PDB file of C-alpha atoms and ligand atoms in Angstrom:
ATOM      1  CA  MET G   1     -43.515  69.867  31.867  1.00  0.00           C
ATOM      2  CA  SER G   2     -45.758  66.820  32.360  1.00  0.00           C
ATOM      3  CA  GLY G   3     -44.241  63.713  33.985  1.00  0.00           C
ATOM      4  CA  LEU G   4     -44.775  61.773  30.778  1.00  0.00           C
ATOM      5  CA  LYS G   5     -43.042  64.390  28.619  1.00  0.00           C
ATOM      6  CA  GLY G   6     -40.139  64.518  31.087  1.00  0.00           C
ATOM      7  CA  GLN G   7     -39.803  60.736  30.950  1.00  0.00           C
ATOM      8  CA  GLU G   8     -39.862  60.805  27.146  1.00  0.00           C
ATOM      9  CA  MET G   9     -37.115  63.437  27.070  1.00  0.00           C
ATOM     10  CA  ALA G  10     -35.000  61.471  29.518  1.00  0.00           C
ATOM     11  CA  LYS G  11     -35.440  58.330  27.394  1.00  0.00           C
ATOM     12  CA  LYS G  12     -34.331  60.270  24.306  1.00  0.00           C
ATOM     13  CA  LYS G  13     -31.215  61.435  26.118  1.00  0.00           C
ATOM     14  CA  GLU G  14     -30.493  57.936  27.421  1.00  0.00           C
ATOM     15  CA  GLU G  15     -30.793  56.293  24.001  1.00  0.00           C
ATOM     16  CA  LYS G  16     -27.273  55.496  22.858  1.00  0.00           C
ATOM     17  CA  LYS G  17     -26.565  57.239  19.575  1.00  0.00           C
ATOM     18  CA  VAL G  18     -24.930  55.196  16.858  1.00  0.00           C
ATOM     19  CA  THR G  19     -21.480  56.555  16.047  1.00  0.00           C
ATOM     20  CA  THR G  20     -18.721  55.279  13.787  1.00  0.00           C
ATOM     21  CA  HIS G  21     -17.082  53.902  16.935  1.00  0.00           C
ATOM     22  CA  VAL G  22     -20.273  51.989  17.849  1.00  0.00           C
ATOM     23  CA  LEU G  23     -20.255  50.406  14.364  1.00  0.00           C
ATOM     24  CA  LEU G  24     -16.676  49.257  14.873  1.00  0.00           C
ATOM     25  CA  GLU G  25     -17.623  47.723  18.232  1.00  0.00           C
ATOM     26  CA  MET G  26     -20.562  45.961  16.541  1.00  0.00           C
ATOM     27  CA  LYS G  27     -18.220  44.398  14.001  1.00  0.00           C
ATOM     28  CA  ARG G  28     -15.821  43.310  16.751  1.00  0.00           C
ATOM     29  CA  ARG G  29     -18.542  41.494  18.661  1.00  0.00           C
ATOM     30  CA  GLY G  30     -20.165  40.055  15.517  1.00  0.00           C
ATOM     31  CA  GLU G  31     -23.402  42.066  15.695  1.00  0.00           C
ATOM     32  CA  LYS G  32     -24.746  42.764  12.198  1.00  0.00           C
ATOM     33  CA  ILE G  33     -25.330  46.387  11.155  1.00  0.00           C
ATOM     34  CA  ALA G  34     -28.701  47.318   9.607  1.00  0.00           C
ATOM     35  CA  MET G  35     -28.620  50.266   7.206  1.00  0.00           C
ATOM     36  CA  ILE G  36     -31.371  51.654   4.991  1.00  0.00           C
ATOM     37  CA  THR G  37     -31.885  54.706   2.802  1.00  0.00           C
ATOM     38  CA  ALA G  38     -34.170  57.638   3.601  1.00  0.00           C
ATOM     39  CA  TYR G  39     -34.648  60.992   1.950  1.00  0.00           C
ATOM     40  CA  ASP G  40     -37.344  62.796   3.938  1.00  0.00           C
ATOM     41  CA  TYR G  41     -38.385  63.735   7.490  1.00  0.00           C
ATOM     42  CA  SER G  42     -41.483  61.556   7.956  1.00  0.00           C
ATOM     43  CA  ILE G  43     -39.943  58.282   6.773  1.00  0.00           C
ATOM     44  CA  ALA G  44     -36.657  58.963   8.574  1.00  0.00           C
ATOM     45  CA  LYS G  45     -38.601  59.394  11.820  1.00  0.00           C
ATOM     46  CA  ILE G  46     -40.306  56.000  11.405  1.00  0.00           C
ATOM     47  CA  ILE G  47     -37.136  54.102  10.586  1.00  0.00           C
ATOM     48  CA  ASP G  48     -35.171  55.757  13.387  1.00  0.00           C
ATOM     49  CA  HIS G  49     -37.948  54.732  15.822  1.00  0.00           C
ATOM     50  CA  ALA G  50     -37.773  51.202  14.352  1.00  0.00           C
ATOM     51  CA  GLY G  51     -34.169  51.065  15.580  1.00  0.00           C
ATOM     52  CA  ILE G  52     -32.148  51.212  12.354  1.00  0.00           C
ATOM     53  CA  ASP G  53     -28.390  51.611  12.954  1.00  0.00           C
ATOM     54  CA  VAL G  54     -27.431  53.688   9.912  1.00  0.00           C
ATOM     55  CA  ILE G  55     -29.544  55.853   7.601  1.00  0.00           C
ATOM     56  CA  LEU G  56     -28.055  56.514   4.194  1.00  0.00           C
ATOM     57  CA  VAL G  57     -29.268  59.617   2.405  1.00  0.00           C
ATOM     58  CA  GLY G  58     -28.300  57.962  -0.847  1.00  0.00           C
ATOM     59  CA  ASP G  59     -27.977  59.552  -4.240  1.00  0.00           C
ATOM     60  CA  SER G  60     -30.544  56.885  -5.175  1.00  0.00           C
ATOM     61  CA  ALA G  61     -32.861  59.820  -4.334  1.00  0.00           C
ATOM     62  CA  SER G  62     -32.127  60.764  -7.926  1.00  0.00           C
ATOM     63  CA  ASN G  63     -33.996  57.597  -9.010  1.00  0.00           C
ATOM     64  CA  VAL G  64     -36.672  57.003  -6.398  1.00  0.00           C
ATOM     65  CA  MET G  65     -37.506  60.590  -5.390  1.00  0.00           C
ATOM     66  CA  ALA G  66     -36.859  62.516  -8.605  1.00  0.00           C
ATOM     67  CA  GLY G  67     -37.523  59.839 -11.243  1.00  0.00           C
ATOM     68  CA  HIS G  68     -34.185  60.095 -13.041  1.00  0.00           C
ATOM     69  CA  GLU G  69     -32.840  57.020 -14.793  1.00  0.00           C
ATOM     70  CA  THR G  70     -29.427  57.263 -13.077  1.00  0.00           C
ATOM     71  CA  THR G  71     -27.913  58.802  -9.960  1.00  0.00           C
ATOM     72  CA  LEU G  72     -25.894  61.287 -12.001  1.00  0.00           C
ATOM     73  CA  PRO G  73     -28.258  64.295 -12.207  1.00  0.00           C
ATOM     74  CA  ILE G  74     -28.783  64.902  -8.473  1.00  0.00           C
ATOM     75  CA  THR G  75     -26.998  68.030  -7.208  1.00  0.00           C
ATOM     76  CA  LEU G  76     -25.166  68.874  -4.008  1.00  0.00           C
ATOM     77  CA  ASP G  77     -27.941  71.333  -3.040  1.00  0.00           C
ATOM     78  CA  GLN G  78     -30.584  68.640  -3.570  1.00  0.00           C
ATOM     79  CA  MET G  79     -28.616  66.155  -1.447  1.00  0.00           C
ATOM     80  CA  ILE G  80     -28.343  68.789   1.300  1.00  0.00           C
ATOM     81  CA  TYR G  81     -32.110  69.379   1.144  1.00  0.00           C
ATOM     82  CA  HIS G  82     -32.812  65.636   1.556  1.00  0.00           C
ATOM     83  CA  ALA G  83     -30.142  65.238   4.254  1.00  0.00           C
ATOM     84  CA  SER G  84     -31.357  68.154   6.379  1.00  0.00           C
ATOM     85  CA  SER G  85     -34.930  66.805   6.252  1.00  0.00           C
ATOM     86  CA  VAL G  86     -33.672  63.417   7.480  1.00  0.00           C
ATOM     87  CA  ILE G  87     -31.446  64.903  10.173  1.00  0.00           C
ATOM     88  CA  ARG G  88     -34.379  66.841  11.693  1.00  0.00           C
ATOM     89  CA  ALA G  89     -36.147  63.505  12.297  1.00  0.00           C
ATOM     90  CA  VAL G  90     -33.337  61.365  13.622  1.00  0.00           C
ATOM     91  CA  ASN G  91     -32.418  60.859  17.229  1.00  0.00           C
ATOM     92  CA  ARG G  92     -30.430  57.620  17.308  1.00  0.00           C
ATOM     93  CA  ALA G  93     -29.159  56.460  13.909  1.00  0.00           C
ATOM     94  CA  LEU G  94     -25.897  57.500  12.265  1.00  0.00           C
ATOM     95  CA  VAL G  95     -26.788  59.559   9.166  1.00  0.00           C
ATOM     96  CA  VAL G  96     -24.464  59.153   6.185  1.00  0.00           C
ATOM     97  CA  VAL G  97     -24.913  61.293   3.071  1.00  0.00           C
ATOM     98  CA  ASP G  98     -23.757  60.481  -0.454  1.00  0.00           C
ATOM     99  CA  LEU G  99     -21.462  62.972  -2.155  1.00  0.00           C
ATOM    100  CA  PRO G 100     -23.212  63.328  -5.524  1.00  0.00           C
ATOM    101  CA  PHE G 101     -21.614  62.760  -8.910  1.00  0.00           C
ATOM    102  CA  GLY G 102     -19.389  65.668  -9.923  1.00  0.00           C
ATOM    103  CA  SER G 103     -18.887  66.991  -6.390  1.00  0.00           C
ATOM    104  CA  TYR G 104     -15.649  65.134  -5.562  1.00  0.00           C
ATOM    105  CA  GLN G 105     -14.191  63.237  -8.523  1.00  0.00           C
ATOM    106  CA  GLY G 106     -10.758  64.305  -9.632  1.00  0.00           C
ATOM    107  CA  ASN G 107     -10.257  67.204  -7.252  1.00  0.00           C
ATOM    108  CA  SER G 108      -9.660  66.643  -3.555  1.00  0.00           C
ATOM    109  CA  LYS G 109     -10.150  70.330  -2.686  1.00  0.00           C
ATOM    110  CA  GLU G 110     -13.587  70.274  -4.276  1.00  0.00           C
ATOM    111  CA  ALA G 111     -14.281  66.990  -2.476  1.00  0.00           C
ATOM    112  CA  LEU G 112     -13.426  68.615   0.847  1.00  0.00           C
ATOM    113  CA  ASN G 113     -15.579  71.679   0.087  1.00  0.00           C
ATOM    114  CA  SER G 114     -18.525  69.467  -0.883  1.00  0.00           C
ATOM    115  CA  ALA G 115     -18.189  67.351   2.255  1.00  0.00           C
ATOM    116  CA  ILE G 116     -17.957  70.470   4.434  1.00  0.00           C
ATOM    117  CA  ARG G 117     -21.113  71.896   2.821  1.00  0.00           C
ATOM    118  CA  ILE G 118     -23.008  68.671   3.520  1.00  0.00           C
ATOM    119  CA  MET G 119     -21.895  68.579   7.161  1.00  0.00           C
ATOM    120  CA  LYS G 120     -22.469  72.304   7.809  1.00  0.00           C
ATOM    121  CA  ASP G 121     -25.722  72.810   5.903  1.00  0.00           C
ATOM    122  CA  SER G 122     -27.473  69.544   6.774  1.00  0.00           C
ATOM    123  CA  GLY G 123     -26.009  68.498  10.118  1.00  0.00           C
ATOM    124  CA  ALA G 124     -25.143  65.024   8.760  1.00  0.00           C
ATOM    125  CA  HIS G 125     -22.731  62.751  10.619  1.00  0.00           C
ATOM    126  CA  ALA G 126     -20.647  61.338   7.743  1.00  0.00           C
ATOM    127  CA  VAL G 127     -20.321  61.256   3.965  1.00  0.00           C
ATOM    128  CA  LYS G 128     -20.038  58.415   1.463  1.00  0.00           C
ATOM    129  CA  LEU G 129     -18.265  58.416  -1.869  1.00  0.00           C
ATOM    130  CA  GLU G 130     -17.703  55.885  -4.636  1.00  0.00           C
ATOM    131  CA  GLY G 131     -14.362  54.528  -5.827  1.00  0.00           C
ATOM    132  CA  GLY G 132     -11.021  53.161  -4.630  1.00  0.00           C
ATOM    133  CA  LYS G 133      -7.467  54.237  -5.448  1.00  0.00           C
ATOM    134  CA  GLU G 134      -8.688  57.136  -7.587  1.00  0.00           C
ATOM    135  CA  VAL G 135     -10.467  58.823  -4.630  1.00  0.00           C
ATOM    136  CA  LYS G 136      -7.794  58.109  -1.984  1.00  0.00           C
ATOM    137  CA  GLU G 137      -6.552  61.709  -1.936  1.00  0.00           C
ATOM    138  CA  SER G 138     -10.109  63.026  -1.583  1.00  0.00           C
ATOM    139  CA  VAL G 139     -10.844  60.600   1.266  1.00  0.00           C
ATOM    140  CA  GLU G 140      -7.699  61.708   3.121  1.00  0.00           C
ATOM    141  CA  ARG G 141      -8.437  65.386   2.597  1.00  0.00           C
ATOM    142  CA  ILE G 142     -12.038  65.059   3.823  1.00  0.00           C
ATOM    143  CA  LEU G 143     -10.836  63.075   6.835  1.00  0.00           C
ATOM    144  CA  SER G 144      -8.266  65.786   7.618  1.00  0.00           C
ATOM    145  CA  ALA G 145     -11.222  68.072   8.353  1.00  0.00           C
ATOM    146  CA  GLY G 146     -12.591  65.536  10.854  1.00  0.00           C
ATOM    147  CA  ILE G 147     -15.387  64.299   8.596  1.00  0.00           C
ATOM    148  CA  PRO G 148     -15.963  60.522   8.707  1.00  0.00           C
ATOM    149  CA  VAL G 149     -15.974  58.868   5.284  1.00  0.00           C
ATOM    150  CA  MET G 150     -17.693  55.672   4.117  1.00  0.00           C
ATOM    151  CA  GLY G 151     -16.346  54.050   0.944  1.00  0.00           C
ATOM    152  CA  HIS G 152     -18.332  52.290  -1.789  1.00  0.00           C
ATOM    153  CA  LEU G 153     -16.887  49.623  -4.134  1.00  0.00           C
ATOM    154  CA  GLY G 154     -18.173  47.005  -6.560  1.00  0.00           C
ATOM    155  CA  LEU G 155     -21.111  48.275  -8.577  1.00  0.00           C
ATOM    156  CA  THR G 156     -20.757  52.036  -8.244  1.00  0.00           C
ATOM    157  CA  PRO G 157     -23.816  53.560  -9.950  1.00  0.00           C
ATOM    158  CA  GLN G 158     -22.136  56.936 -10.560  1.00  0.00           C
ATOM    159  CA  SER G 159     -19.871  55.103 -13.057  1.00  0.00           C
ATOM    160  CA  ILE G 160     -22.721  53.382 -14.891  1.00  0.00           C
ATOM    161  CA  TYR G 161     -21.706  54.812 -18.249  1.00  0.00           C
ATOM    162  CA  LYS G 162     -18.226  53.311 -17.790  1.00  0.00           C
ATOM    163  CA  PHE G 163     -19.629  49.866 -16.833  1.00  0.00           C
ATOM    164  CA  GLY G 164     -22.477  49.957 -19.354  1.00  0.00           C
ATOM    165  CA  THR G 165     -24.698  47.634 -17.261  1.00  0.00           C
ATOM    166  CA  TYR G 166     -25.915  47.046 -13.705  1.00  0.00           C
ATOM    167  CA  THR G 167     -24.732  43.404 -13.660  1.00  0.00           C
ATOM    168  CA  VAL G 168     -22.667  41.777 -10.913  1.00  0.00           C
ATOM    169  CA  ARG G 169     -19.133  43.222 -10.627  1.00  0.00           C
ATOM    170  CA  ALA G 170     -15.748  41.638  -9.858  1.00  0.00           C
ATOM    171  CA  LYS G 171     -16.605  38.132 -11.065  1.00  0.00           C
ATOM    172  CA  GLU G 172     -13.264  37.899 -12.866  1.00  0.00           C
ATOM    173  CA  LYS G 173      -9.982  37.464 -10.967  1.00  0.00           C
ATOM    174  CA  GLU G 174      -8.422  40.731 -12.129  1.00  0.00           C
ATOM    175  CA  GLU G 175     -11.351  42.918 -11.069  1.00  0.00           C
ATOM    176  CA  ALA G 176     -11.717  40.979  -7.797  1.00  0.00           C
ATOM    177  CA  GLU G 177      -8.040  41.584  -6.974  1.00  0.00           C
ATOM    178  CA  ARG G 178      -8.417  45.266  -7.808  1.00  0.00           C
ATOM    179  CA  LEU G 179     -11.441  45.474  -5.509  1.00  0.00           C
ATOM    180  CA  ILE G 180      -9.525  43.863  -2.624  1.00  0.00           C
ATOM    181  CA  ALA G 181      -6.638  46.286  -3.188  1.00  0.00           C
ATOM    182  CA  ASP G 182      -9.073  49.236  -3.262  1.00  0.00           C
ATOM    183  CA  ALA G 183     -10.729  48.075  -0.033  1.00  0.00           C
ATOM    184  CA  ARG G 184      -7.308  47.969   1.655  1.00  0.00           C
ATOM    185  CA  ILE G 185      -6.514  51.464   0.338  1.00  0.00           C
ATOM    186  CA  LEU G 186      -9.809  52.859   1.679  1.00  0.00           C
ATOM    187  CA  GLU G 187      -9.258  51.283   5.095  1.00  0.00           C
ATOM    188  CA  LYS G 188      -5.680  52.566   5.252  1.00  0.00           C
ATOM    189  CA  ALA G 189      -6.826  56.037   4.168  1.00  0.00           C
ATOM    190  CA  GLY G 190      -9.153  56.087   7.195  1.00  0.00           C
ATOM    191  CA  CYS G 191     -12.657  55.165   5.983  1.00  0.00           C
ATOM    192  CA  PHE G 192     -14.823  54.025   8.901  1.00  0.00           C
ATOM    193  CA  ALA G 193     -16.800  51.535   6.757  1.00  0.00           C
ATOM    194  CA  ILE G 194     -17.210  50.372   3.185  1.00  0.00           C
ATOM    195  CA  VAL G 195     -20.284  49.482   1.131  1.00  0.00           C
ATOM    196  CA  LEU G 196     -19.832  46.589  -1.306  1.00  0.00           C
ATOM    197  CA  GLU G 197     -22.505  46.537  -3.994  1.00  0.00           C
ATOM    198  CA  LYS G 198     -23.460  43.596  -6.187  1.00  0.00           C
ATOM    199  CA  ILE G 199     -20.346  41.420  -6.054  1.00  0.00           C
ATOM    200  CA  PRO G 200     -19.955  37.658  -5.456  1.00  0.00           C
ATOM    201  CA  ALA G 201     -20.659  36.658  -1.841  1.00  0.00           C
ATOM    202  CA  THR G 202     -17.344  34.790  -1.491  1.00  0.00           C
ATOM    203  CA  LEU G 203     -15.378  37.892  -2.474  1.00  0.00           C
ATOM    204  CA  ALA G 204     -17.381  40.139  -0.117  1.00  0.00           C
ATOM    205  CA  THR G 205     -16.883  37.690   2.753  1.00  0.00           C
ATOM    206  CA  LYS G 206     -13.136  37.663   2.099  1.00  0.00           C
ATOM    207  CA  VAL G 207     -12.984  41.479   2.200  1.00  0.00           C
ATOM    208  CA  ALA G 208     -15.063  41.628   5.395  1.00  0.00           C
ATOM    209  CA  LYS G 209     -12.782  39.075   7.081  1.00  0.00           C
ATOM    210  CA  GLU G 210      -9.637  40.895   6.077  1.00  0.00           C
ATOM    211  CA  LEU G 211     -10.682  44.421   7.055  1.00  0.00           C
ATOM    212  CA  ASP G 212     -11.043  45.690  10.603  1.00  0.00           C
ATOM    213  CA  ILE G 213     -13.660  48.272   9.560  1.00  0.00           C
ATOM    214  CA  PRO G 214     -17.296  47.232   8.947  1.00  0.00           C
ATOM    215  CA  VAL G 215     -18.234  46.093   5.448  1.00  0.00           C
ATOM    216  CA  ILE G 216     -21.897  46.680   4.544  1.00  0.00           C
ATOM    217  CA  GLY G 217     -23.277  44.726   1.616  1.00  0.00           C
ATOM    218  CA  ILE G 218     -26.031  45.207  -0.932  1.00  0.00           C
ATOM    219  CA  GLY G 219     -26.242  42.146  -3.126  1.00  0.00           C
ATOM    220  CA  ALA G 220     -22.991  40.922  -1.554  1.00  0.00           C
ATOM    221  CA  GLY G 221     -24.253  37.958   0.485  1.00  0.00           C
ATOM    222  CA  GLY G 222     -24.476  37.294   4.201  1.00  0.00           C
ATOM    223  CA  GLY G 223     -20.787  37.040   5.081  1.00  0.00           C
ATOM    224  CA  VAL G 224     -20.347  40.787   5.488  1.00  0.00           C
ATOM    225  CA  ASP G 225     -20.833  42.901   8.629  1.00  0.00           C
ATOM    226  CA  GLY G 226     -24.161  44.457   7.704  1.00  0.00           C
ATOM    227  CA  GLN G 227     -26.757  45.013   5.001  1.00  0.00           C
ATOM    228  CA  VAL G 228     -28.187  48.033   3.219  1.00  0.00           C
ATOM    229  CA  LEU G 229     -31.267  48.267   1.012  1.00  0.00           C
ATOM    230  CA  VAL G 230     -32.985  51.122  -0.777  1.00  0.00           C
ATOM    231  CA  LEU G 231     -36.140  51.827   1.251  1.00  0.00           C
ATOM    232  CA  HIS G 232     -38.459  52.225  -1.748  1.00  0.00           C
ATOM    233  CA  ASP G 233     -37.345  48.836  -3.081  1.00  0.00           C
ATOM    234  CA  MET G 234     -37.668  46.864   0.165  1.00  0.00           C
ATOM    235  CA  LEU G 235     -41.067  48.403   0.928  1.00  0.00           C
ATOM    236  CA  GLY G 236     -42.347  47.563  -2.551  1.00  0.00           C
ATOM    237  CA  ILE G 237     -43.022  51.171  -3.565  1.00  0.00           C
ATOM    238  CA  THR G 238     -40.911  50.615  -6.659  1.00  0.00           C
ATOM    239  CA  THR G 239     -42.074  47.605  -8.658  1.00  0.00           C
ATOM    240  CA  GLU G 240     -39.992  47.595 -11.822  1.00  0.00           C
ATOM    241  CA  PHE G 241     -36.666  46.930 -10.010  1.00  0.00           C
ATOM    242  CA  SER G 242     -36.366  43.269  -8.970  1.00  0.00           C
ATOM    243  CA  PRO G 243     -32.777  42.081  -8.570  1.00  0.00           C
ATOM    244  CA  ARG G 244     -32.165  38.677  -6.942  1.00  0.00           C
ATOM    245  CA  PHE G 245     -30.725  40.249  -3.775  1.00  0.00           C
ATOM    246  CA  LEU G 246     -33.818  42.330  -3.025  1.00  0.00           C
ATOM    247  CA  ARG G 247     -36.151  41.062  -0.308  1.00  0.00           C
ATOM    248  CA  ARG G 248     -39.469  42.921  -0.258  1.00  0.00           C
ATOM    249  CA  TYR G 249     -40.863  43.456   3.245  1.00  0.00           C
ATOM    250  CA  ALA G 250     -44.094  45.123   2.135  1.00  0.00           C
ATOM    251  CA  ASP G 251     -46.154  45.800  -0.956  1.00  0.00           C
ATOM    252  CA  LEU G 252     -46.757  49.495  -0.470  1.00  0.00           C
ATOM    253  CA  TYR G 253     -47.422  50.053  -4.166  1.00  0.00           C
ATOM    254  CA  LYS G 254     -50.510  47.860  -3.793  1.00  0.00           C
ATOM    255  CA  ASP G 255     -51.453  49.256  -0.358  1.00  0.00           C
ATOM    256  CA  ILE G 256     -51.109  52.919  -1.362  1.00  0.00           C
ATOM    257  CA  LYS G 257     -52.887  52.405  -4.683  1.00  0.00           C
ATOM    258  CA  GLY G 258     -55.705  50.560  -2.889  1.00  0.00           C
ATOM    259  CA  ALA G 259     -56.053  53.213  -0.179  1.00  0.00           C
ATOM    260  CA  VAL G 260     -56.069  56.074  -2.691  1.00  0.00           C
ATOM    261  CA  GLY G 261     -58.561  54.144  -4.830  1.00  0.00           C
ATOM    262  CA  ASN G 262     -60.868  53.813  -1.795  1.00  0.00           C
ATOM    263  CA  TYR G 263     -60.518  57.543  -1.073  1.00  0.00           C
ATOM    264  CA  ILE G 264     -61.385  58.421  -4.669  1.00  0.00           C
ATOM    265  CA  SER G 265     -64.514  56.291  -4.634  1.00  0.00           C
ATOM    266  CA  ASP G 266     -65.571  57.673  -1.212  1.00  0.00           C
ATOM    267  CA  VAL G 267     -65.230  61.235  -2.539  1.00  0.00           C
ATOM    268  CA  LYS G 268     -67.078  60.431  -5.778  1.00  0.00           C
ATOM    269  CA  SER G 269     -69.879  58.605  -3.949  1.00  0.00           C
ATOM    270  CA  LYS G 270     -70.140  61.463  -1.381  1.00  0.00           C
ATOM    271  CA  ASP G 271     -69.455  58.957   1.423  1.00  0.00           C
ATOM    272  CA  PHE G 272     -66.535  61.180   2.539  1.00  0.00           C
ATOM    273  CA  PRO G 273     -66.743  63.349   4.582  1.00  0.00           C
ATOM    274  CA  ASN G 274     -69.546  62.049   6.780  1.00  0.00           C
ATOM    275  CA  ALA G 275     -71.339  63.940   9.597  1.00  0.00           C
ATOM    276  CA  GLU G 276     -68.534  63.271  12.116  1.00  0.00           C
ATOM    277  CA  GLU G 277     -65.801  64.307   9.740  1.00  0.00           C
ATOM    278  CA  GLN G 278     -66.803  67.997   9.569  1.00  0.00           C
ATOM    279  CA  TYR G 279     -67.215  71.072  11.796  1.00  0.00           C
TER     280      TYR G 279
HETATM  281  O1  LIG N 301     -27.529  55.660  -3.119  1.00  0.00           O
HETATM  282  C1  LIG N 301     -27.766  54.587  -2.546  1.00  0.00           C
HETATM  283  O2  LIG N 301     -28.900  54.258  -2.180  1.00  0.00           O
HETATM  284  C2  LIG N 301     -26.637  53.698  -2.293  1.00  0.00           C
HETATM  285  C3  LIG N 301     -26.956  52.314  -1.814  1.00  0.00           C
HETATM  286  C4  LIG N 301     -27.398  51.474  -2.937  1.00  0.00           C
HETATM  287  C5  LIG N 301     -25.820  51.714  -1.082  1.00  0.00           C
HETATM  288  O3  LIG N 301     -25.517  54.058  -2.498  1.00  0.00           O
END
């Protein structure tokens, strides 16, 4: 083994892996948690090298990878395929995988079986599921097998047909109180963190202050313990989705389209390949 390779391997070993315990410590000392979605090996490798704390293999894969209108069609097998691709790339980040619609609702035994399949077949570190009181039994049963669980409240896209729209949730007192109660239930049940999606910032801040576990927001303001964004949205690969909370860090739609356009014209004009680009 070359000296350089040895050094690289030692560095890999030294790098402190993010665990659920590390996230709790981060909350305690006020360090914000950065989480982002990924669904494939190559992108997961880049974002792990960038130093992301948590990678979510979200069921948003149903939208951004498969082109479905909602998150409902993605299957457990498809989530496992995405998750195992991500896991092969990751050295440092905590990898959390969404339990897809229909794999846990209403039956805690099925929830446990689904979570076990994800952990066994993909090598993921934790699972995430949507809902409060109604999934308490499933959360407890999954936890009884030693599988860490992340909760998800507020706008829960798997219930889109119940809500009818993707607008901000829990603006009214009754729904806000229910959300606070659900957050308490999830913490008490043993969740290691909770995602709050698209709710008023004041409500999210209140929940984050009250809970000991980290609260990660998406469209929930800056008073929570961390942020999550869908990678394709923040990199500007998707263009049609533009909620107020989304900050775009790149315009990859434009960059990729431009680069592919240049390639097409180089091929058509016979500029590519040139003398150096062949054998
Ligand atoms: O599936 C997903 O990407 C998510 C995030 C929006 C939190 O659940």
